[in-house]
Amino acid sequence: MATHDGAQLHVRSYGSAFGQPIVLIHGFGCRIEYWNPQINALAAKYRVIAYDQRGLGRSTLGSDGVRPDVLGRDLAAVLDAVLAPGERAVLVGHSFGGITIMAWAQRFAAHAVSAVLLANTIAERFSATTMLLPFADRYRHIRRPLITALAGSTMTLPSIRWSRWPLQRMALSRYADRQAVDFVYEILADCRTDVRAVWGAGLSGLDVTAGLEKLTVPTTVVTGTEDRLTPPAVAHRIAEALQVRGSLHRFARFPRAGHCTNIEVPYAFNAEIEQLADATR
């Protein structure tokens, strides 16, 4: 499907056309297949919709680049295209997918959405809160430029042999099994380095807190206790902000899981989606 700036978004739907719609929004450097554990488990009961965010997978970049507000407009366009009049979806966003949802909420009414799940995400100040480079706490004056440079790097990922340990440390947890680490590597290694750099630049000056404040539908927040990219303390602040506004549905902390909770603990993650969808049907 085409967007306002000429990007072509690759959208796929799984399961019955009459099932309750669940829309999955992936994060940085990923594509639809990142959601395989959710698609395979949920499509028998729900209508599961997933799309490649702009520039990733089989979607093109468009002329407006990658900023949270642009991604929010993309999500609005996807919802307009896949939902029938009066139909409402459950939105599930992981990492930058959660940022996309909050950016969408900042500009668009929630009439097409019944509930939201925000997993391992952040609303502001990524470089100040991530534990991606924990040693940088000792050198606060270089922390932001270091993390910004790393996020926007065009470096090609080394082979899985050399990437497995640093990837597991940064994106998963030390408890993640080899199959999970290898799967995440294959997804990330498939992302073009120039596109990854554009997405990384989108983290600079990130602030979608206004969108978080406008999330009025029941919202579940998910975190992993070992998440270094978006630490549990960040998820706790998001949950607190939602609770103040009366929209927090559940706050789920998955022990021994890192940033990729939907891959590391798929059964528990899927159970949270089902619980939220069934409670807000």
PDB file of C-alpha atoms in Angstrom:
ATOM      1  CA  MET A   1       0.000   0.000   0.000  1.00  0.00           C
ATOM      2  CA  ALA A   2       1.139   3.558  -0.769  1.00  0.00           C
ATOM      3  CA  THR A   3       1.697   6.287   1.840  1.00  0.00           C
ATOM      4  CA  HIS A   4       1.414  10.078   1.583  1.00  0.00           C
ATOM      5  CA  ASP A   5       5.093  10.480   0.590  1.00  0.00           C
ATOM      6  CA  GLY A   6       5.318   7.619  -1.888  1.00  0.00           C
ATOM      7  CA  ALA A   7       6.588   4.862   0.401  1.00  0.00           C
ATOM      8  CA  GLN A   8       5.191   1.430  -0.378  1.00  0.00           C
ATOM      9  CA  LEU A   9       4.346  -0.517   2.780  1.00  0.00           C
ATOM     10  CA  HIS A  10       4.231  -4.302   2.646  1.00  0.00           C
ATOM     11  CA  VAL A  11       1.226  -5.438   4.709  1.00  0.00           C
ATOM     12  CA  ARG A  12       0.161  -9.017   5.394  1.00  0.00           C
ATOM     13  CA  SER A  13      -2.871 -10.534   7.092  1.00  0.00           C
ATOM     14  CA  TYR A  14      -3.110 -13.981   8.668  1.00  0.00           C
ATOM     15  CA  GLY A  15      -6.059 -15.973   9.986  1.00  0.00           C
ATOM     16  CA  SER A  16      -9.771 -15.479   9.454  1.00  0.00           C
ATOM     17  CA  ALA A  17     -10.908 -12.240   7.837  1.00  0.00           C
ATOM     18  CA  PHE A  18     -13.658 -12.163  10.475  1.00  0.00           C
ATOM     19  CA  GLY A  19     -11.391 -12.568  13.513  1.00  0.00           C
ATOM     20  CA  GLN A  20     -10.653  -9.845  16.041  1.00  0.00           C
ATOM     21  CA  PRO A  21      -7.853  -7.778  14.449  1.00  0.00           C
ATOM     22  CA  ILE A  22      -4.449  -7.588  16.108  1.00  0.00           C
ATOM     23  CA  VAL A  23      -1.892  -5.307  14.421  1.00  0.00           C
ATOM     24  CA  LEU A  24       1.793  -6.043  15.079  1.00  0.00           C
ATOM     25  CA  ILE A  25       4.346  -3.226  14.680  1.00  0.00           C
ATOM     26  CA  HIS A  26       8.008  -4.251  14.764  1.00  0.00           C
ATOM     27  CA  GLY A  27      11.005  -2.181  15.762  1.00  0.00           C
ATOM     28  CA  PHE A  28      14.453  -1.062  14.634  1.00  0.00           C
ATOM     29  CA  GLY A  29      16.017  -3.084  11.821  1.00  0.00           C
ATOM     30  CA  CYS A  30      13.319  -5.760  11.776  1.00  0.00           C
ATOM     31  CA  ARG A  31      10.582  -7.001   9.432  1.00  0.00           C
ATOM     32  CA  ILE A  32       7.309  -8.944   9.530  1.00  0.00           C
ATOM     33  CA  GLU A  33       9.062 -12.249  10.193  1.00  0.00           C
ATOM     34  CA  TYR A  34      10.246 -10.940  13.559  1.00  0.00           C
ATOM     35  CA  TRP A  35       6.672 -11.657  14.684  1.00  0.00           C
ATOM     36  CA  ASN A  36       6.659 -15.310  13.562  1.00  0.00           C
ATOM     37  CA  PRO A  37       6.151 -16.673  17.114  1.00  0.00           C
ATOM     38  CA  GLN A  38       3.077 -14.460  17.506  1.00  0.00           C
ATOM     39  CA  ILE A  39       1.667 -14.981  14.001  1.00  0.00           C
ATOM     40  CA  ASN A  40       1.969 -18.763  14.256  1.00  0.00           C
ATOM     41  CA  ALA A  41       0.323 -18.861  17.679  1.00  0.00           C
ATOM     42  CA  LEU A  42      -2.451 -16.289  17.257  1.00  0.00           C
ATOM     43  CA  ALA A  43      -3.665 -16.617  13.665  1.00  0.00           C
ATOM     44  CA  ALA A  44      -5.901 -19.581  14.502  1.00  0.00           C
ATOM     45  CA  LYS A  45      -7.988 -17.393  16.815  1.00  0.00           C
ATOM     46  CA  TYR A  46      -7.516 -13.811  15.609  1.00  0.00           C
ATOM     47  CA  ARG A  47      -6.983 -11.840  12.429  1.00  0.00           C
ATOM     48  CA  VAL A  48      -3.284 -10.992  12.730  1.00  0.00           C
ATOM     49  CA  ILE A  49      -2.015  -8.084  10.640  1.00  0.00           C
ATOM     50  CA  ALA A  50       1.661  -7.188  10.358  1.00  0.00           C
ATOM     51  CA  TYR A  51       3.583  -4.825   8.124  1.00  0.00           C
ATOM     52  CA  ASP A  52       7.173  -3.953   7.322  1.00  0.00           C
ATOM     53  CA  GLN A  53       7.841  -0.449   8.598  1.00  0.00           C
ATOM     54  CA  ARG A  54       9.180   1.940   5.973  1.00  0.00           C
ATOM     55  CA  GLY A  55      12.572   1.087   4.519  1.00  0.00           C
ATOM     56  CA  LEU A  56      12.599  -2.320   6.189  1.00  0.00           C
ATOM     57  CA  GLY A  57      11.761  -5.756   4.840  1.00  0.00           C
ATOM     58  CA  ARG A  58       9.819  -5.317   1.602  1.00  0.00           C
ATOM     59  CA  SER A  59       8.706  -1.718   2.295  1.00  0.00           C
ATOM     60  CA  THR A  60      10.338   1.275   0.631  1.00  0.00           C
ATOM     61  CA  LEU A  61      11.620   4.356   2.430  1.00  0.00           C
ATOM     62  CA  GLY A  62       9.626   7.224   0.895  1.00  0.00           C
ATOM     63  CA  SER A  63      10.703  10.863   0.728  1.00  0.00           C
ATOM     64  CA  ASP A  64       9.964  11.894   4.337  1.00  0.00           C
ATOM     65  CA  GLY A  65      12.555   9.619   5.927  1.00  0.00           C
ATOM     66  CA  VAL A  66      12.085   8.020   9.324  1.00  0.00           C
ATOM     67  CA  ARG A  67      10.771  10.168  12.144  1.00  0.00           C
ATOM     68  CA  PRO A  68       8.271   9.147  14.817  1.00  0.00           C
ATOM     69  CA  ASP A  69       5.566  11.404  13.358  1.00  0.00           C
ATOM     70  CA  VAL A  70       6.051   9.858   9.907  1.00  0.00           C
ATOM     71  CA  LEU A  71       5.821   6.342  11.351  1.00  0.00           C
ATOM     72  CA  GLY A  72       2.666   7.366  13.199  1.00  0.00           C
ATOM     73  CA  ARG A  73       1.106   8.496   9.925  1.00  0.00           C
ATOM     74  CA  ASP A  74       2.076   5.185   8.358  1.00  0.00           C
ATOM     75  CA  LEU A  75       0.283   3.305  11.133  1.00  0.00           C
ATOM     76  CA  ALA A  76      -2.825   5.447  10.639  1.00  0.00           C
ATOM     77  CA  ALA A  77      -2.750   4.639   6.914  1.00  0.00           C
ATOM     78  CA  VAL A  78      -2.414   0.911   7.613  1.00  0.00           C
ATOM     79  CA  LEU A  79      -5.379   0.989   9.999  1.00  0.00           C
ATOM     80  CA  ASP A  80      -7.473   2.847   7.428  1.00  0.00           C
ATOM     81  CA  ALA A  81      -6.582   0.229   4.821  1.00  0.00           C
ATOM     82  CA  VAL A  82      -7.131  -2.965   6.822  1.00  0.00           C
ATOM     83  CA  LEU A  83     -10.053  -2.166   9.134  1.00  0.00           C
ATOM     84  CA  ALA A  84     -13.696  -2.085   8.143  1.00  0.00           C
ATOM     85  CA  PRO A  85     -15.812   0.899   9.264  1.00  0.00           C
ATOM     86  CA  GLY A  86     -16.468   0.583  12.992  1.00  0.00           C
ATOM     87  CA  GLU A  87     -13.875  -2.166  13.440  1.00  0.00           C
ATOM     88  CA  ARG A  88     -11.292  -1.737  16.203  1.00  0.00           C
ATOM     89  CA  ALA A  89      -7.888  -3.362  16.530  1.00  0.00           C
ATOM     90  CA  VAL A  90      -5.478  -4.285  19.293  1.00  0.00           C
ATOM     91  CA  LEU A  91      -2.094  -2.653  18.594  1.00  0.00           C
ATOM     92  CA  VAL A  92       1.084  -4.455  19.656  1.00  0.00           C
ATOM     93  CA  GLY A  93       4.326  -2.507  19.319  1.00  0.00           C
ATOM     94  CA  HIS A  94       7.804  -3.729  20.183  1.00  0.00           C
ATOM     95  CA  SER A  95      10.655  -1.263  20.799  1.00  0.00           C
ATOM     96  CA  PHE A  96      10.471   1.325  17.969  1.00  0.00           C
ATOM     97  CA  GLY A  97       7.060  -0.165  17.198  1.00  0.00           C
ATOM     98  CA  GLY A  98       5.921   1.144  20.575  1.00  0.00           C
ATOM     99  CA  ILE A  99       7.311   4.556  19.652  1.00  0.00           C
ATOM    100  CA  THR A 100       5.284   4.335  16.437  1.00  0.00           C
ATOM    101  CA  ILE A 101       2.109   3.708  18.444  1.00  0.00           C
ATOM    102  CA  MET A 102       2.753   6.651  20.770  1.00  0.00           C
ATOM    103  CA  ALA A 103       3.510   8.916  17.789  1.00  0.00           C
ATOM    104  CA  TRP A 104       0.259   7.734  16.189  1.00  0.00           C
ATOM    105  CA  ALA A 105      -1.699   8.454  19.382  1.00  0.00           C
ATOM    106  CA  GLN A 106      -0.298  11.978  19.471  1.00  0.00           C
ATOM    107  CA  ARG A 107      -1.992  12.894  16.170  1.00  0.00           C
ATOM    108  CA  PHE A 108      -4.862  10.502  15.576  1.00  0.00           C
ATOM    109  CA  ALA A 109      -8.041   9.640  17.442  1.00  0.00           C
ATOM    110  CA  ALA A 110      -8.203   6.185  18.985  1.00  0.00           C
ATOM    111  CA  HIS A 111     -11.591   5.315  17.458  1.00  0.00           C
ATOM    112  CA  ALA A 112     -10.020   2.466  15.446  1.00  0.00           C
ATOM    113  CA  VAL A 113      -8.230   0.901  18.428  1.00  0.00           C
ATOM    114  CA  SER A 114      -9.599  -1.083  21.360  1.00  0.00           C
ATOM    115  CA  ALA A 115      -6.346  -1.712  23.257  1.00  0.00           C
ATOM    116  CA  VAL A 116      -2.563  -1.341  23.083  1.00  0.00           C
ATOM    117  CA  LEU A 117       0.415  -3.429  24.177  1.00  0.00           C
ATOM    118  CA  LEU A 118       3.739  -1.591  24.499  1.00  0.00           C
ATOM    119  CA  ALA A 119       6.690  -3.965  24.723  1.00  0.00           C
ATOM    120  CA  ASN A 120      10.276  -3.010  25.561  1.00  0.00           C
ATOM    121  CA  THR A 121       9.867   0.555  24.395  1.00  0.00           C
ATOM    122  CA  ILE A 122      10.700   4.113  25.385  1.00  0.00           C
ATOM    123  CA  ALA A 123       8.993   7.491  25.087  1.00  0.00           C
ATOM    124  CA  GLU A 124      11.943   9.896  25.341  1.00  0.00           C
ATOM    125  CA  ARG A 125      15.661  10.412  25.975  1.00  0.00           C
ATOM    126  CA  PHE A 126      16.942   7.113  24.563  1.00  0.00           C
ATOM    127  CA  SER A 127      20.605   8.040  24.873  1.00  0.00           C
ATOM    128  CA  ALA A 128      20.152   9.074  28.510  1.00  0.00           C
ATOM    129  CA  THR A 129      18.345   5.933  29.655  1.00  0.00           C
ATOM    130  CA  THR A 130      19.620   3.000  27.610  1.00  0.00           C
ATOM    131  CA  MET A 131      22.219   0.676  29.129  1.00  0.00           C
ATOM    132  CA  LEU A 132      23.578  -0.157  25.679  1.00  0.00           C
ATOM    133  CA  LEU A 133      26.936   1.303  26.770  1.00  0.00           C
ATOM    134  CA  PRO A 134      26.865   1.136  30.572  1.00  0.00           C
ATOM    135  CA  PHE A 135      30.484   2.293  30.858  1.00  0.00           C
ATOM    136  CA  ALA A 136      29.426   5.616  29.317  1.00  0.00           C
ATOM    137  CA  ASP A 137      27.834   6.570  32.644  1.00  0.00           C
ATOM    138  CA  ARG A 138      31.340   7.440  33.789  1.00  0.00           C
ATOM    139  CA  TYR A 139      31.756   9.803  30.847  1.00  0.00           C
ATOM    140  CA  ARG A 140      28.397  11.550  30.622  1.00  0.00           C
ATOM    141  CA  HIS A 141      29.701  14.270  28.281  1.00  0.00           C
ATOM    142  CA  ILE A 142      30.312  11.682  25.549  1.00  0.00           C
ATOM    143  CA  ARG A 143      27.389   9.344  26.313  1.00  0.00           C
ATOM    144  CA  ARG A 144      24.874  10.897  23.898  1.00  0.00           C
ATOM    145  CA  PRO A 145      27.233  11.278  20.898  1.00  0.00           C
ATOM    146  CA  LEU A 146      28.541   7.740  21.414  1.00  0.00           C
ATOM    147  CA  ILE A 147      25.105   6.145  21.480  1.00  0.00           C
ATOM    148  CA  THR A 148      23.827   8.337  18.626  1.00  0.00           C
ATOM    149  CA  ALA A 149      26.831   7.328  16.513  1.00  0.00           C
ATOM    150  CA  LEU A 150      26.326   3.654  17.309  1.00  0.00           C
ATOM    151  CA  ALA A 151      22.586   3.755  16.528  1.00  0.00           C
ATOM    152  CA  GLY A 152      23.233   5.515  13.218  1.00  0.00           C
ATOM    153  CA  SER A 153      26.196   3.373  12.191  1.00  0.00           C
ATOM    154  CA  THR A 154      26.394   1.892   8.690  1.00  0.00           C
ATOM    155  CA  MET A 155      28.667  -0.911   9.902  1.00  0.00           C
ATOM    156  CA  THR A 156      27.875  -4.344   8.489  1.00  0.00           C
ATOM    157  CA  LEU A 157      27.177  -6.949  11.150  1.00  0.00           C
ATOM    158  CA  PRO A 158      30.002  -9.498  11.461  1.00  0.00           C
ATOM    159  CA  SER A 159      29.221 -13.173  10.955  1.00  0.00           C
ATOM    160  CA  ILE A 160      27.055 -14.885  13.543  1.00  0.00           C
ATOM    161  CA  ARG A 161      30.184 -16.517  14.966  1.00  0.00           C
ATOM    162  CA  TRP A 162      31.514 -13.107  16.021  1.00  0.00           C
ATOM    163  CA  SER A 163      28.154 -11.418  16.610  1.00  0.00           C
ATOM    164  CA  ARG A 164      26.428 -13.953  18.846  1.00  0.00           C
ATOM    165  CA  TRP A 165      27.889 -12.830  22.194  1.00  0.00           C
ATOM    166  CA  PRO A 166      27.595  -9.016  21.739  1.00  0.00           C
ATOM    167  CA  LEU A 167      24.129  -9.393  20.207  1.00  0.00           C
ATOM    168  CA  GLN A 168      22.973 -11.585  23.070  1.00  0.00           C
ATOM    169  CA  ARG A 169      24.369  -9.127  25.591  1.00  0.00           C
ATOM    170  CA  MET A 170      22.762  -6.075  23.983  1.00  0.00           C
ATOM    171  CA  ALA A 171      19.453  -7.287  22.536  1.00  0.00           C
ATOM    172  CA  LEU A 172      18.575 -10.457  24.415  1.00  0.00           C
ATOM    173  CA  SER A 173      19.682 -11.812  27.781  1.00  0.00           C
ATOM    174  CA  ARG A 174      22.325 -14.250  28.931  1.00  0.00           C
ATOM    175  CA  TYR A 175      19.509 -16.753  29.451  1.00  0.00           C
ATOM    176  CA  ALA A 176      18.347 -16.679  25.801  1.00  0.00           C
ATOM    177  CA  ASP A 177      18.851 -19.919  23.903  1.00  0.00           C
ATOM    178  CA  ARG A 178      21.033 -20.189  20.812  1.00  0.00           C
ATOM    179  CA  GLN A 179      18.051 -20.522  18.475  1.00  0.00           C
ATOM    180  CA  ALA A 180      16.582 -17.207  19.681  1.00  0.00           C
ATOM    181  CA  VAL A 181      19.911 -15.387  19.308  1.00  0.00           C
ATOM    182  CA  ASP A 182      20.479 -16.774  15.809  1.00  0.00           C
ATOM    183  CA  PHE A 183      16.934 -15.839  14.747  1.00  0.00           C
ATOM    184  CA  VAL A 184      17.345 -12.219  15.875  1.00  0.00           C
ATOM    185  CA  TYR A 185      20.739 -12.062  14.153  1.00  0.00           C
ATOM    186  CA  GLU A 186      19.259 -13.246  10.831  1.00  0.00           C
ATOM    187  CA  ILE A 187      16.532 -10.602  11.043  1.00  0.00           C
ATOM    188  CA  LEU A 188      18.926  -7.741  11.853  1.00  0.00           C
ATOM    189  CA  ALA A 189      21.623  -8.831   9.394  1.00  0.00           C
ATOM    190  CA  ASP A 190      19.060  -8.641   6.580  1.00  0.00           C
ATOM    191  CA  CYS A 191      18.549  -4.901   7.158  1.00  0.00           C
ATOM    192  CA  ARG A 192      20.425  -2.619   4.755  1.00  0.00           C
ATOM    193  CA  THR A 193      23.100  -0.653   6.612  1.00  0.00           C
ATOM    194  CA  ASP A 194      22.102   2.701   5.095  1.00  0.00           C
ATOM    195  CA  VAL A 195      18.473   2.172   6.128  1.00  0.00           C
ATOM    196  CA  ARG A 196      19.567   1.116   9.604  1.00  0.00           C
ATOM    197  CA  ALA A 197      21.489   4.395   9.888  1.00  0.00           C
ATOM    198  CA  VAL A 198      18.394   6.407   8.891  1.00  0.00           C
ATOM    199  CA  TRP A 199      16.355   4.585  11.532  1.00  0.00           C
ATOM    200  CA  GLY A 200      19.060   5.169  14.137  1.00  0.00           C
ATOM    201  CA  ALA A 201      18.976   8.886  13.402  1.00  0.00           C
ATOM    202  CA  GLY A 202      15.264   8.790  14.259  1.00  0.00           C
ATOM    203  CA  LEU A 203      16.207   8.214  17.892  1.00  0.00           C
ATOM    204  CA  SER A 204      17.897  11.604  18.105  1.00  0.00           C
ATOM    205  CA  GLY A 205      15.764  14.019  20.100  1.00  0.00           C
ATOM    206  CA  LEU A 206      13.104  11.363  20.609  1.00  0.00           C
ATOM    207  CA  ASP A 207      10.066  12.549  22.577  1.00  0.00           C
ATOM    208  CA  VAL A 208       6.647  10.953  22.122  1.00  0.00           C
ATOM    209  CA  THR A 209       5.467  11.578  25.681  1.00  0.00           C
ATOM    210  CA  ALA A 210       2.561  13.652  24.352  1.00  0.00           C
ATOM    211  CA  GLY A 211       1.340  10.530  22.571  1.00  0.00           C
ATOM    212  CA  LEU A 212       1.722   8.452  25.713  1.00  0.00           C
ATOM    213  CA  GLU A 213      -0.512  10.955  27.495  1.00  0.00           C
ATOM    214  CA  LYS A 214      -3.181  10.473  24.815  1.00  0.00           C
ATOM    215  CA  LEU A 215      -3.355   6.692  25.121  1.00  0.00           C
ATOM    216  CA  THR A 216      -6.761   6.346  26.748  1.00  0.00           C
ATOM    217  CA  VAL A 217      -7.558   2.746  25.751  1.00  0.00           C
ATOM    218  CA  PRO A 218      -6.537  -0.171  28.028  1.00  0.00           C
ATOM    219  CA  THR A 219      -2.777  -0.544  27.652  1.00  0.00           C
ATOM    220  CA  THR A 220      -0.476  -3.358  28.752  1.00  0.00           C
ATOM    221  CA  VAL A 221       3.214  -2.597  29.296  1.00  0.00           C
ATOM    222  CA  VAL A 222       5.740  -5.427  28.894  1.00  0.00           C
ATOM    223  CA  THR A 223       9.391  -5.475  29.923  1.00  0.00           C
ATOM    224  CA  GLY A 224      12.174  -7.981  30.477  1.00  0.00           C
ATOM    225  CA  THR A 225      14.099  -7.829  33.731  1.00  0.00           C
ATOM    226  CA  GLU A 226      17.375  -8.144  31.767  1.00  0.00           C
ATOM    227  CA  ASP A 227      16.573  -5.540  29.083  1.00  0.00           C
ATOM    228  CA  ARG A 228      19.594  -3.276  28.539  1.00  0.00           C
ATOM    229  CA  LEU A 229      18.301  -1.325  25.543  1.00  0.00           C
ATOM    230  CA  THR A 230      15.100  -0.104  27.209  1.00  0.00           C
ATOM    231  CA  PRO A 231      15.621  -0.926  30.895  1.00  0.00           C
ATOM    232  CA  PRO A 232      12.771  -2.005  33.208  1.00  0.00           C
ATOM    233  CA  ALA A 233      12.914   1.361  34.989  1.00  0.00           C
ATOM    234  CA  VAL A 234      11.837   3.010  31.722  1.00  0.00           C
ATOM    235  CA  ALA A 235       8.903   0.605  31.357  1.00  0.00           C
ATOM    236  CA  HIS A 236       7.951   1.326  34.959  1.00  0.00           C
ATOM    237  CA  ARG A 237       7.775   5.070  34.234  1.00  0.00           C
ATOM    238  CA  ILE A 238       5.589   4.424  31.188  1.00  0.00           C
ATOM    239  CA  ALA A 239       3.298   2.208  33.269  1.00  0.00           C
ATOM    240  CA  GLU A 240       3.088   4.853  36.000  1.00  0.00           C
ATOM    241  CA  ALA A 241       2.135   7.537  33.463  1.00  0.00           C
ATOM    242  CA  LEU A 242      -0.625   5.300  32.104  1.00  0.00           C
ATOM    243  CA  GLN A 243      -1.837   4.415  35.588  1.00  0.00           C
ATOM    244  CA  VAL A 244      -2.217   8.095  36.489  1.00  0.00           C
ATOM    245  CA  ARG A 245      -4.528   8.482  33.488  1.00  0.00           C
ATOM    246  CA  GLY A 246      -6.457   5.301  34.263  1.00  0.00           C
ATOM    247  CA  SER A 247      -5.431   3.471  31.084  1.00  0.00           C
ATOM    248  CA  LEU A 248      -2.919   0.935  32.450  1.00  0.00           C
ATOM    249  CA  HIS A 249      -4.359  -2.555  31.970  1.00  0.00           C
ATOM    250  CA  ARG A 250      -1.394  -4.670  33.095  1.00  0.00           C
ATOM    251  CA  PHE A 251       2.319  -4.258  33.764  1.00  0.00           C
ATOM    252  CA  ALA A 252       4.083  -7.523  32.890  1.00  0.00           C
ATOM    253  CA  ARG A 253       7.721  -8.103  33.888  1.00  0.00           C
ATOM    254  CA  PHE A 254       9.275 -11.217  32.386  1.00  0.00           C
ATOM    255  CA  PRO A 255      12.122 -12.610  34.527  1.00  0.00           C
ATOM    256  CA  ARG A 256      15.368 -13.554  32.731  1.00  0.00           C
ATOM    257  CA  ALA A 257      14.223 -11.912  29.470  1.00  0.00           C
ATOM    258  CA  GLY A 258      16.073  -9.155  27.650  1.00  0.00           C
ATOM    259  CA  HIS A 259      14.907  -6.718  24.980  1.00  0.00           C
ATOM    260  CA  CYS A 260      13.377  -9.293  22.614  1.00  0.00           C
ATOM    261  CA  THR A 261      10.686 -10.604  24.942  1.00  0.00           C
ATOM    262  CA  ASN A 262       8.434 -11.843  22.136  1.00  0.00           C
ATOM    263  CA  ILE A 263      11.281 -14.102  20.952  1.00  0.00           C
ATOM    264  CA  GLU A 264      12.781 -15.057  24.312  1.00  0.00           C
ATOM    265  CA  VAL A 265       9.541 -15.860  26.158  1.00  0.00           C
ATOM    266  CA  PRO A 266       6.973 -16.210  23.348  1.00  0.00           C
ATOM    267  CA  TYR A 267       4.395 -18.191  25.328  1.00  0.00           C
ATOM    268  CA  ALA A 268       4.221 -15.607  28.106  1.00  0.00           C
ATOM    269  CA  PHE A 269       4.243 -12.763  25.576  1.00  0.00           C
ATOM    270  CA  ASN A 270       1.441 -14.312  23.532  1.00  0.00           C
ATOM    271  CA  ALA A 271      -0.584 -14.884  26.694  1.00  0.00           C
ATOM    272  CA  GLU A 272      -0.431 -11.150  27.433  1.00  0.00           C
ATOM    273  CA  ILE A 273      -1.723 -10.337  23.944  1.00  0.00           C
ATOM    274  CA  GLU A 274      -4.566 -12.833  24.280  1.00  0.00           C
ATOM    275  CA  GLN A 275      -5.505 -11.618  27.750  1.00  0.00           C
ATOM    276  CA  LEU A 276      -5.642  -8.010  26.549  1.00  0.00           C
ATOM    277  CA  ALA A 277      -7.534  -8.828  23.349  1.00  0.00           C
ATOM    278  CA  ASP A 278     -10.121 -10.986  25.102  1.00  0.00           C
ATOM    279  CA  ALA A 279     -10.627  -8.441  27.895  1.00  0.00           C
ATOM    280  CA  THR A 280     -11.337  -5.647  25.416  1.00  0.00           C
ATOM    281  CA  ARG A 281     -13.233  -7.551  22.732  1.00  0.00           C
TER     282      ARG A 281
END
